[in-house]
PDB file of C-alpha atoms and ligand atoms in Angstrom:
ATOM      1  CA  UNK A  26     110.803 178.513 186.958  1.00  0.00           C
ATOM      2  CA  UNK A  27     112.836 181.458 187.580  1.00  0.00           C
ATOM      3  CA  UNK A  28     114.100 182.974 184.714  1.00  0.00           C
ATOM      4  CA  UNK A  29     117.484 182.604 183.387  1.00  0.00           C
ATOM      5  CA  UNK A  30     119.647 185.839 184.690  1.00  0.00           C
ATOM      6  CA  UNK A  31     117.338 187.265 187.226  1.00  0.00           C
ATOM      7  CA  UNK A  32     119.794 186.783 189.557  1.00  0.00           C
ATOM      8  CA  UNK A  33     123.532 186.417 187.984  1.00  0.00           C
ATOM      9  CA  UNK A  34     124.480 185.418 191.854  1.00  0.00           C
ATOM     10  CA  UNK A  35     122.984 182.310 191.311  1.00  0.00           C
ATOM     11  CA  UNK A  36     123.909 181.421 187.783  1.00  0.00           C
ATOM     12  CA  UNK A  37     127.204 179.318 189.277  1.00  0.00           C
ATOM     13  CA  UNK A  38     125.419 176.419 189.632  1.00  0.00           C
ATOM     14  CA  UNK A  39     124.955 176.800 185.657  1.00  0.00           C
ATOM     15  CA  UNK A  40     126.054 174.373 183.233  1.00  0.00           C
ATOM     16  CA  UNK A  41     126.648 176.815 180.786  1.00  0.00           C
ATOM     17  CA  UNK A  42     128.624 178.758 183.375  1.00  0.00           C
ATOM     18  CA  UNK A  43     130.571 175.408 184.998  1.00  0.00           C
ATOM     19  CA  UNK A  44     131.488 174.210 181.700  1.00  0.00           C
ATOM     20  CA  UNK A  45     132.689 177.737 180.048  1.00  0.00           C
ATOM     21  CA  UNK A  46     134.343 179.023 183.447  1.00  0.00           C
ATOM     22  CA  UNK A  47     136.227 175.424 183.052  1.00  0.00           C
ATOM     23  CA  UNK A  48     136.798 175.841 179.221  1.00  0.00           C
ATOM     24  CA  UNK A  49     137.565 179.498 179.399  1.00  0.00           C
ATOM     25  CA  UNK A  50     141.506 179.663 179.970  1.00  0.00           C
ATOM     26  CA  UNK A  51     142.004 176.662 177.006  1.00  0.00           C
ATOM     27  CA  UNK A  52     139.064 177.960 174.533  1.00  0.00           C
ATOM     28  CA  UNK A  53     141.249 180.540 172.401  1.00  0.00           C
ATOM     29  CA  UNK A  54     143.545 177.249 171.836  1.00  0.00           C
ATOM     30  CA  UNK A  55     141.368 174.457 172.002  1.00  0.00           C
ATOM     31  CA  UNK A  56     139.115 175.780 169.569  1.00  0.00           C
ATOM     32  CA  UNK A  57     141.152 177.893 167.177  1.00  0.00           C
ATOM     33  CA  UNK A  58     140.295 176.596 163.772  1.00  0.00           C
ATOM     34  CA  UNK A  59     136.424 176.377 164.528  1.00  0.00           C
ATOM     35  CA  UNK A  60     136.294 179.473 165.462  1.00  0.00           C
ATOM     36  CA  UNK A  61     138.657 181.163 162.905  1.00  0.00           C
ATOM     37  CA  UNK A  62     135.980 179.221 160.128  1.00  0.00           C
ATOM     38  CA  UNK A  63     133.134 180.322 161.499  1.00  0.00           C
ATOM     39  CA  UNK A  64     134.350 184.149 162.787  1.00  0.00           C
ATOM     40  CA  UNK A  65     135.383 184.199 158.965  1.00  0.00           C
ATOM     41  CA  UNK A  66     131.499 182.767 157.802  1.00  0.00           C
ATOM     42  CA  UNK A  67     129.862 185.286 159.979  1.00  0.00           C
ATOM     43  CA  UNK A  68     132.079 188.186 159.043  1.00  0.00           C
ATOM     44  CA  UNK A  69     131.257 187.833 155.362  1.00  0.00           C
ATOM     45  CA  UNK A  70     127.182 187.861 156.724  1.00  0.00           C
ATOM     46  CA  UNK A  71     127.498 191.452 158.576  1.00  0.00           C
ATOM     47  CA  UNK A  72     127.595 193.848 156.175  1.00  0.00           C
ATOM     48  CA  UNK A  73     127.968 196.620 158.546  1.00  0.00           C
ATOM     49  CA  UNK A  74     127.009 200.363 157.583  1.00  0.00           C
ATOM     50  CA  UNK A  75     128.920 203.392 158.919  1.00  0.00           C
ATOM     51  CA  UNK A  76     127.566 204.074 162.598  1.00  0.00           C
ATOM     52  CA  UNK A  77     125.475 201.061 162.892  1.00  0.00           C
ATOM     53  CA  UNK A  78     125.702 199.377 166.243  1.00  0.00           C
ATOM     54  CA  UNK A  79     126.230 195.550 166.746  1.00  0.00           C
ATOM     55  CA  UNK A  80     125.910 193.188 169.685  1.00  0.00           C
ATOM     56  CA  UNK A  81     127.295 189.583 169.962  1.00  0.00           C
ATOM     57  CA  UNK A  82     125.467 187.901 172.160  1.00  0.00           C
ATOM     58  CA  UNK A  83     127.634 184.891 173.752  1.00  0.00           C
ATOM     59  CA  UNK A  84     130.584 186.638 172.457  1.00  0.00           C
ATOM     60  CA  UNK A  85     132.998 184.603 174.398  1.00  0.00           C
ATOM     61  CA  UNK A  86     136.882 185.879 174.407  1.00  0.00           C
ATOM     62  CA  UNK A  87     136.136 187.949 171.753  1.00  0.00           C
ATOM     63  CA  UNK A  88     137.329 186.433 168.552  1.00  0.00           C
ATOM     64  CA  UNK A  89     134.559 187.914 166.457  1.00  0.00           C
ATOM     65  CA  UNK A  90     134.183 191.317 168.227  1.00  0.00           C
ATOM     66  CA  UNK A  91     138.122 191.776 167.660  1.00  0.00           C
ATOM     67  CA  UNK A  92     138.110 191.198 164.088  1.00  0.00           C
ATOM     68  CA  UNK A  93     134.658 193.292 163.332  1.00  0.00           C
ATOM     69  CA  UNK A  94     136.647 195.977 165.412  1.00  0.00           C
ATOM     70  CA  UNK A  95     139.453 196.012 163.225  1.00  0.00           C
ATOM     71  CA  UNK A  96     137.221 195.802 159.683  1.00  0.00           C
ATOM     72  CA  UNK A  97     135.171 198.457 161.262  1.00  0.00           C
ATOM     73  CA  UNK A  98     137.015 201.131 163.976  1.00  0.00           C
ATOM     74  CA  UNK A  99     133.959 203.854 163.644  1.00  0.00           C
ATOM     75  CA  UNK A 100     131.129 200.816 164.834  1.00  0.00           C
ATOM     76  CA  UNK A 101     129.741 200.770 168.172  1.00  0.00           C
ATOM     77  CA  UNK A 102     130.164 197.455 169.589  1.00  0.00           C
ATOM     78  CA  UNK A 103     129.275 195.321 172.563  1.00  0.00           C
ATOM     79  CA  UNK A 104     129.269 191.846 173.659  1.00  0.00           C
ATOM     80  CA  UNK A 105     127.302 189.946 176.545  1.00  0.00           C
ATOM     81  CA  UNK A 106     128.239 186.476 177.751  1.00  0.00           C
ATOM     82  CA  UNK A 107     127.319 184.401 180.853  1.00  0.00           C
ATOM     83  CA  UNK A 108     130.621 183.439 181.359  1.00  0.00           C
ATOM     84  CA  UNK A 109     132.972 185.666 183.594  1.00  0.00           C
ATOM     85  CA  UNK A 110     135.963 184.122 182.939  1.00  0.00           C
ATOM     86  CA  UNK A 111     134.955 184.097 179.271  1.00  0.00           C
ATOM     87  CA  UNK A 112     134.686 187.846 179.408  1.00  0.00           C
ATOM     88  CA  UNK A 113     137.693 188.469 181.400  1.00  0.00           C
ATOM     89  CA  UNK A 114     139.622 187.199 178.175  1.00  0.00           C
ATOM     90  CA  UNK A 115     137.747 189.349 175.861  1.00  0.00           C
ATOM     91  CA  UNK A 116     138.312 192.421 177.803  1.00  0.00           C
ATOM     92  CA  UNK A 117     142.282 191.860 177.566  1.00  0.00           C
ATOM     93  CA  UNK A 118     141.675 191.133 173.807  1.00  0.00           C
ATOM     94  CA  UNK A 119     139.675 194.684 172.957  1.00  0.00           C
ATOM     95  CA  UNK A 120     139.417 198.203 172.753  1.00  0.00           C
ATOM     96  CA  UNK A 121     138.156 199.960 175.806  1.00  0.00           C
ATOM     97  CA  UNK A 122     135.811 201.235 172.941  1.00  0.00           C
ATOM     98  CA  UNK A 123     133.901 197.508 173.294  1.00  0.00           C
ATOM     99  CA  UNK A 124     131.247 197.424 175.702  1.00  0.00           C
ATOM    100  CA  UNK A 125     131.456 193.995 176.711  1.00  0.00           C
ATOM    101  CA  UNK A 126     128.863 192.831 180.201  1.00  0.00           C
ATOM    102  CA  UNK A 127     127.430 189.694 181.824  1.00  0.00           C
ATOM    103  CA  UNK A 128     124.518 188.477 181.148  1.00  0.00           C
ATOM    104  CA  UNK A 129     121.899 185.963 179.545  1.00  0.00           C
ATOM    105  CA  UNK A 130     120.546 185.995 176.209  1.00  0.00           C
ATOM    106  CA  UNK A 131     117.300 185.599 177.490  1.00  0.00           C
ATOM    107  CA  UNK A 132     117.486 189.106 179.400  1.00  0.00           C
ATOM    108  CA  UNK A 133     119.093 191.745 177.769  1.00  0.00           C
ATOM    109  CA  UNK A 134     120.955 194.512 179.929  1.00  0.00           C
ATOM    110  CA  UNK A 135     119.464 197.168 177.531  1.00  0.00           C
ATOM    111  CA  UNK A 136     116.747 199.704 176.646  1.00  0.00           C
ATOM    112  CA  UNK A 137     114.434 198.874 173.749  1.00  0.00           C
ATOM    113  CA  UNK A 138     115.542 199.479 170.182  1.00  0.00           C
ATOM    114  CA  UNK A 139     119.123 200.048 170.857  1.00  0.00           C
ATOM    115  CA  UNK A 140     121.498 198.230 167.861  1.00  0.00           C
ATOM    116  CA  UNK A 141     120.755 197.421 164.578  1.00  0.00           C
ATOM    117  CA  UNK A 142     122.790 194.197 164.275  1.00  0.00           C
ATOM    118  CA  UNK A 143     122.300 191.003 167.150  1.00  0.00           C
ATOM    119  CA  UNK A 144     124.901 188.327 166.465  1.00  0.00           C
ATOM    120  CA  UNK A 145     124.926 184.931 167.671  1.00  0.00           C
ATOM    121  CA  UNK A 146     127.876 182.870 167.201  1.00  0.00           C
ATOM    122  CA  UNK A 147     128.146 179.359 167.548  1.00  0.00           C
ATOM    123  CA  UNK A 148     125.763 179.694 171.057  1.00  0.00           C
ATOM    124  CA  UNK A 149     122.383 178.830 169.876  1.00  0.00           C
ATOM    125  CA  UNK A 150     122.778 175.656 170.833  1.00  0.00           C
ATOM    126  CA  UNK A 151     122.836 176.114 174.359  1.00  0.00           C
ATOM    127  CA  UNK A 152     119.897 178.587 174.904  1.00  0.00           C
ATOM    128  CA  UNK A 153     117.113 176.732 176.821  1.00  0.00           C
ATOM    129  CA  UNK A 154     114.709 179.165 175.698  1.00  0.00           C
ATOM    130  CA  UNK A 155     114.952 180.491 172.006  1.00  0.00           C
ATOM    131  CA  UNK A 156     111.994 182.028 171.438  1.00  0.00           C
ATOM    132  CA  UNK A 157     112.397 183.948 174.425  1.00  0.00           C
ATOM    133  CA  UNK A 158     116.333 184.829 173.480  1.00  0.00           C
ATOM    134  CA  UNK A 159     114.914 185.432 170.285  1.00  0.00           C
ATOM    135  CA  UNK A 160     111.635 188.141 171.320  1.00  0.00           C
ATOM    136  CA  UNK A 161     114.730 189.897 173.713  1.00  0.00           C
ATOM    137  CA  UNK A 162     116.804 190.493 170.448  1.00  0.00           C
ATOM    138  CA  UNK A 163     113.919 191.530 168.845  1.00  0.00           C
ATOM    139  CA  UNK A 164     113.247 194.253 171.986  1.00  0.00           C
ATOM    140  CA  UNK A 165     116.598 195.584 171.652  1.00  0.00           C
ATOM    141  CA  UNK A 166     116.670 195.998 168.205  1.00  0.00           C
ATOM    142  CA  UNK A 167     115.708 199.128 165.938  1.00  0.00           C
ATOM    143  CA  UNK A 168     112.562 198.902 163.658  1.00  0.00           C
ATOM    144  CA  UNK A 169     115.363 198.244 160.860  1.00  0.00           C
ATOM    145  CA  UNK A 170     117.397 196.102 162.819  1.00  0.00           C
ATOM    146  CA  UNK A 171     118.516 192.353 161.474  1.00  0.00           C
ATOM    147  CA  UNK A 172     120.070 189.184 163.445  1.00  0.00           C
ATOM    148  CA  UNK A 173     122.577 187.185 162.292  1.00  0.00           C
ATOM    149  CA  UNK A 174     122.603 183.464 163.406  1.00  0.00           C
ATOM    150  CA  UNK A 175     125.926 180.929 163.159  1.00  0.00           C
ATOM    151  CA  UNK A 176     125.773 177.568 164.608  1.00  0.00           C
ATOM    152  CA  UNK A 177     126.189 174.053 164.070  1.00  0.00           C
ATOM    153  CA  UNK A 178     123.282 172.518 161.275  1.00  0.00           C
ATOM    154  CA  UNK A 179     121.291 169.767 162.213  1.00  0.00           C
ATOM    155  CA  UNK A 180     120.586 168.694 158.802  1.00  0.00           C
ATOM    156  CA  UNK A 181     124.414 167.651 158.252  1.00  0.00           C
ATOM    157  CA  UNK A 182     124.608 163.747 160.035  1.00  0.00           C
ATOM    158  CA  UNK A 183     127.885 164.393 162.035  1.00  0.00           C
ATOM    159  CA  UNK A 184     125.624 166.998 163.548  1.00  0.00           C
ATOM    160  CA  UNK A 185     123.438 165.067 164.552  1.00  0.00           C
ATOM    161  CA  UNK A 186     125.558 161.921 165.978  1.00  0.00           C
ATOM    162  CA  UNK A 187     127.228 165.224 167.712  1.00  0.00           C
ATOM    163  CA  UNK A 188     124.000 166.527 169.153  1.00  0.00           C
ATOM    164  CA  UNK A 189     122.725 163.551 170.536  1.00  0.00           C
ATOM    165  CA  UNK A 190     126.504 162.265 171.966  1.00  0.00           C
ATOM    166  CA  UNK A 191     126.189 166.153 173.679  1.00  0.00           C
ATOM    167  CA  UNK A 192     122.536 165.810 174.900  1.00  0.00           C
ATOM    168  CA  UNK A 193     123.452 162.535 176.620  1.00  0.00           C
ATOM    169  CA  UNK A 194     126.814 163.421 177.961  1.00  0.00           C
ATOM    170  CA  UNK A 195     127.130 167.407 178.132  1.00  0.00           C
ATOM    171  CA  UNK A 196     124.681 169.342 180.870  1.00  0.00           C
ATOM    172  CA  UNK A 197     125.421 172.724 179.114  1.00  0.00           C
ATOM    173  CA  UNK A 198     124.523 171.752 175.638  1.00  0.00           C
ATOM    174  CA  UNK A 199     120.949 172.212 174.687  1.00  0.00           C
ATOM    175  CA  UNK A 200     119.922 171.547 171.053  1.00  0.00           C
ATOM    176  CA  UNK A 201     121.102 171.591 167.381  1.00  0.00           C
ATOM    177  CA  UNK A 202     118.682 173.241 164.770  1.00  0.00           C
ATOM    178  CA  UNK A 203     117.570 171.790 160.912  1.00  0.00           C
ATOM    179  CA  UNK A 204     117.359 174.619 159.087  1.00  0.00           C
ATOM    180  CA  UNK A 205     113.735 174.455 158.788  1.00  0.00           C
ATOM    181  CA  UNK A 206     113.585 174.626 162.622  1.00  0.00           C
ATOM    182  CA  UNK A 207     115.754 177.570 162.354  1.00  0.00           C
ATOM    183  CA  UNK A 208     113.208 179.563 160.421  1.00  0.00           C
ATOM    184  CA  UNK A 209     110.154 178.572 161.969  1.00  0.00           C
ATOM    185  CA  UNK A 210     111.918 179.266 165.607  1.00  0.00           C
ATOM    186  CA  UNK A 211     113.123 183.387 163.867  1.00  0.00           C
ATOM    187  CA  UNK A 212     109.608 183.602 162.049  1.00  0.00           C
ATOM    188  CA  UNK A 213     107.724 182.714 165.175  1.00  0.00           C
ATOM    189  CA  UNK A 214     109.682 185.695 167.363  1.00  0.00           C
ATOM    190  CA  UNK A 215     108.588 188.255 164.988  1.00  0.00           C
ATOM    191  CA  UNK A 216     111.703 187.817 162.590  1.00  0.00           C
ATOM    192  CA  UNK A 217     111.123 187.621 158.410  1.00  0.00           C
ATOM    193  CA  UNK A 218     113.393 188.299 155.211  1.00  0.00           C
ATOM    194  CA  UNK A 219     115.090 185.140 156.497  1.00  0.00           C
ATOM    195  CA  UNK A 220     117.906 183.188 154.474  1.00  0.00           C
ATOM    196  CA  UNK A 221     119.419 180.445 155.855  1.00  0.00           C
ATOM    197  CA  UNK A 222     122.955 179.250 153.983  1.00  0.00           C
ATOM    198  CA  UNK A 223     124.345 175.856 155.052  1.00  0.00           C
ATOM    199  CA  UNK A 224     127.654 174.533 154.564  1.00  0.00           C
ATOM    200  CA  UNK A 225     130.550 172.626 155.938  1.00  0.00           C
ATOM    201  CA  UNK A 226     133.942 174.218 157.276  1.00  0.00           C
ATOM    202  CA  UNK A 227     135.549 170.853 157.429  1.00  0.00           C
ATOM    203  CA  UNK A 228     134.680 167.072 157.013  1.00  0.00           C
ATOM    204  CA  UNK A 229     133.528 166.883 160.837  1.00  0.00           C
ATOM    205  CA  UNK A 230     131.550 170.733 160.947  1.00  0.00           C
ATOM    206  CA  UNK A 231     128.151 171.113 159.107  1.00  0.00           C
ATOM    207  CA  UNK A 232     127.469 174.991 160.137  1.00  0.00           C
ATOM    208  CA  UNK A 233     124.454 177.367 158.700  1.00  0.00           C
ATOM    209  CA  UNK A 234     124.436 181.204 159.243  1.00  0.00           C
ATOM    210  CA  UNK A 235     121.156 182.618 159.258  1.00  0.00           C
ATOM    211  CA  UNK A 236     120.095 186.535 158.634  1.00  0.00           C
ATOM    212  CA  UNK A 237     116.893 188.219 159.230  1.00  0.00           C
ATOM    213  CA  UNK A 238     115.187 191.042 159.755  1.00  0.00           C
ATOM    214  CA  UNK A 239     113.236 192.552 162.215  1.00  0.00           C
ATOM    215  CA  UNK A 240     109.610 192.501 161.739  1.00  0.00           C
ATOM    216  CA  UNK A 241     107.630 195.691 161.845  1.00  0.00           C
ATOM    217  CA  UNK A 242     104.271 195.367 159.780  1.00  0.00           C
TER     218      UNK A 242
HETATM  219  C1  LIG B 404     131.102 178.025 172.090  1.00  0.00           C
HETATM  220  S1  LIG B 404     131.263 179.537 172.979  1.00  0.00           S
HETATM  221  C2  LIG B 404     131.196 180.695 171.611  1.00  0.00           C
HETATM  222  C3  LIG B 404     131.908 181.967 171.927  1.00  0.00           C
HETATM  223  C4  LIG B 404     132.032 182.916 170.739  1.00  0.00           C
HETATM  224  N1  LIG B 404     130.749 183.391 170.279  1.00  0.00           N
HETATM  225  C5  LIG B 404     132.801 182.251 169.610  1.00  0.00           C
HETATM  226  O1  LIG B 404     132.270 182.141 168.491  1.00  0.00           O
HETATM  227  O2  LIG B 404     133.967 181.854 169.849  1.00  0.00           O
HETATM  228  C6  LIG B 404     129.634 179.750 173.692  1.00  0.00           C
HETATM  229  C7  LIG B 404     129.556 180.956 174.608  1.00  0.00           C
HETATM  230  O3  LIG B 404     128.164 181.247 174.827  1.00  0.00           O
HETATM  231  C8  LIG B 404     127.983 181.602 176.183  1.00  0.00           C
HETATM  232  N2  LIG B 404     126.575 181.331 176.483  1.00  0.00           N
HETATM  233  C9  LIG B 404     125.938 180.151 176.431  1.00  0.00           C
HETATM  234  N3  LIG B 404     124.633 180.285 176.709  1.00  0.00           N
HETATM  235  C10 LIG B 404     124.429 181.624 176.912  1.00  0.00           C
HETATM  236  C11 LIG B 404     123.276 182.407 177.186  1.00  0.00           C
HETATM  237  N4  LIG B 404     122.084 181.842 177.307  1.00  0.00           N
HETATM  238  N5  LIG B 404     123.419 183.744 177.312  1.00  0.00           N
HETATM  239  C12 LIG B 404     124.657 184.319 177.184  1.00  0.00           C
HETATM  240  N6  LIG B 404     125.777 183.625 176.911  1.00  0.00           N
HETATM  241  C13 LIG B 404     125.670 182.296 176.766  1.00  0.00           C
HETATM  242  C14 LIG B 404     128.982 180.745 176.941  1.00  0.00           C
HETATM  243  O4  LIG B 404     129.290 181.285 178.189  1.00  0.00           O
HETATM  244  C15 LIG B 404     130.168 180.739 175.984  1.00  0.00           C
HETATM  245  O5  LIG B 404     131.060 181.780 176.251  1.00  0.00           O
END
């Protein structure tokens, strides 16, 4: 199977891409208290140092890259999605500063050991192939670097009613994650100092944000 990315010309026929190049002009609305929660979730999970660099990977339009910009002006920041259209929002929402580029999680537009924070928000579950997102993140991260991980929880039960509904009726979604799952699948890439904190942002949204660090020994 051709891997996901090696040619971006091709990704159209994507479900990922159809559904977020659909999505894309509604998203910001459509979605704006999910995303406000769990922006806010993540945010308090990055403790960002002065001069440390940070990707989100599946940043979307943005939401989280604009409001780490604004807690943190002197950070280097980029984003990559899959999603043009997706992008094209984010780039009228930051700072020229923001790198922000197409691509896959699975392939990584950048040189080895090149940020010390990876951020995945609320886009796990559509990655086909974690372990290989996963090994790229740990590629382009320093010897020191750490990952931070938001996404829905599979342990919660309107998770799981939600996962299965999505498996059966959504192309683009992949798979929800116990928590359990969620560390084996970050121990197994060569992640470890991993904590994994659960918790619900409403009635409806079980959501866990994971961090970990790199693994050098
Ligand atoms: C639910 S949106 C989340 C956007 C943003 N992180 C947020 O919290 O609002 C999921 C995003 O992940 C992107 N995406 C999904 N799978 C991807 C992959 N394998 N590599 C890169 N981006 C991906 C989609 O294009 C979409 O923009």
């Amino acid at each position: 199977m051709a891997k996901r990315g090696a040619d971006l010309k091709s990704d159209h026929e994507d479900p990922v891409q159809k559904e977020y190049a659909h999505l894309a002009q509604e998203y910001d609305d459509k979605w704006s208290f999910y995303v406000e929660a769990t922006l806010q979730e993540t945010l308090k999970r990055i403790e960002l140092h002065s001069g440390e660099r940070l990707l989100d990977i599946g940043c979307g339009t943005g939401a989280l890259l604009a409001a780490i910009e604004k807690r943190y002006p002197d950070n280097i920041l980029a984003g990559i999605d899959s999603t043009q259209e997706m992008l094209d929002i984010a780039g009228k929402r930051l700072s020229k500063n923001v790198h922000i580029e197409r691509s896959w999680a699975e392939r990584l537009p950048f040189e080895a050991e090149t940020f010390d924070v990876i951020v995945f928000c609320s886009m796990f579950h559509y990655i086909r192939e974690p372990i290989i997102a996963l090994k790229e993140s740990i590629r382009v991260l320093k010897p020191t670097g750490r990952v931070v991980i938001t996404d829905w929880c599979d342990d919660y039960i309107t998770c799981q009613i939600c996962d299965l509904f999505l498996r059966v009726f959504n192309q683009a979604h992949f798979k929800t994650y116990k928590k359990r799952e969620c560390y084996e699948l970050l121990l197994s890439s060569g992640f470890d100092d991993i904590k994994i904190d659960s918790y619900k942002v409403n009635w409806f949204w079980g959501i866990m944000t994971a961090t970990a660090y790199k693994n050098v020994s």
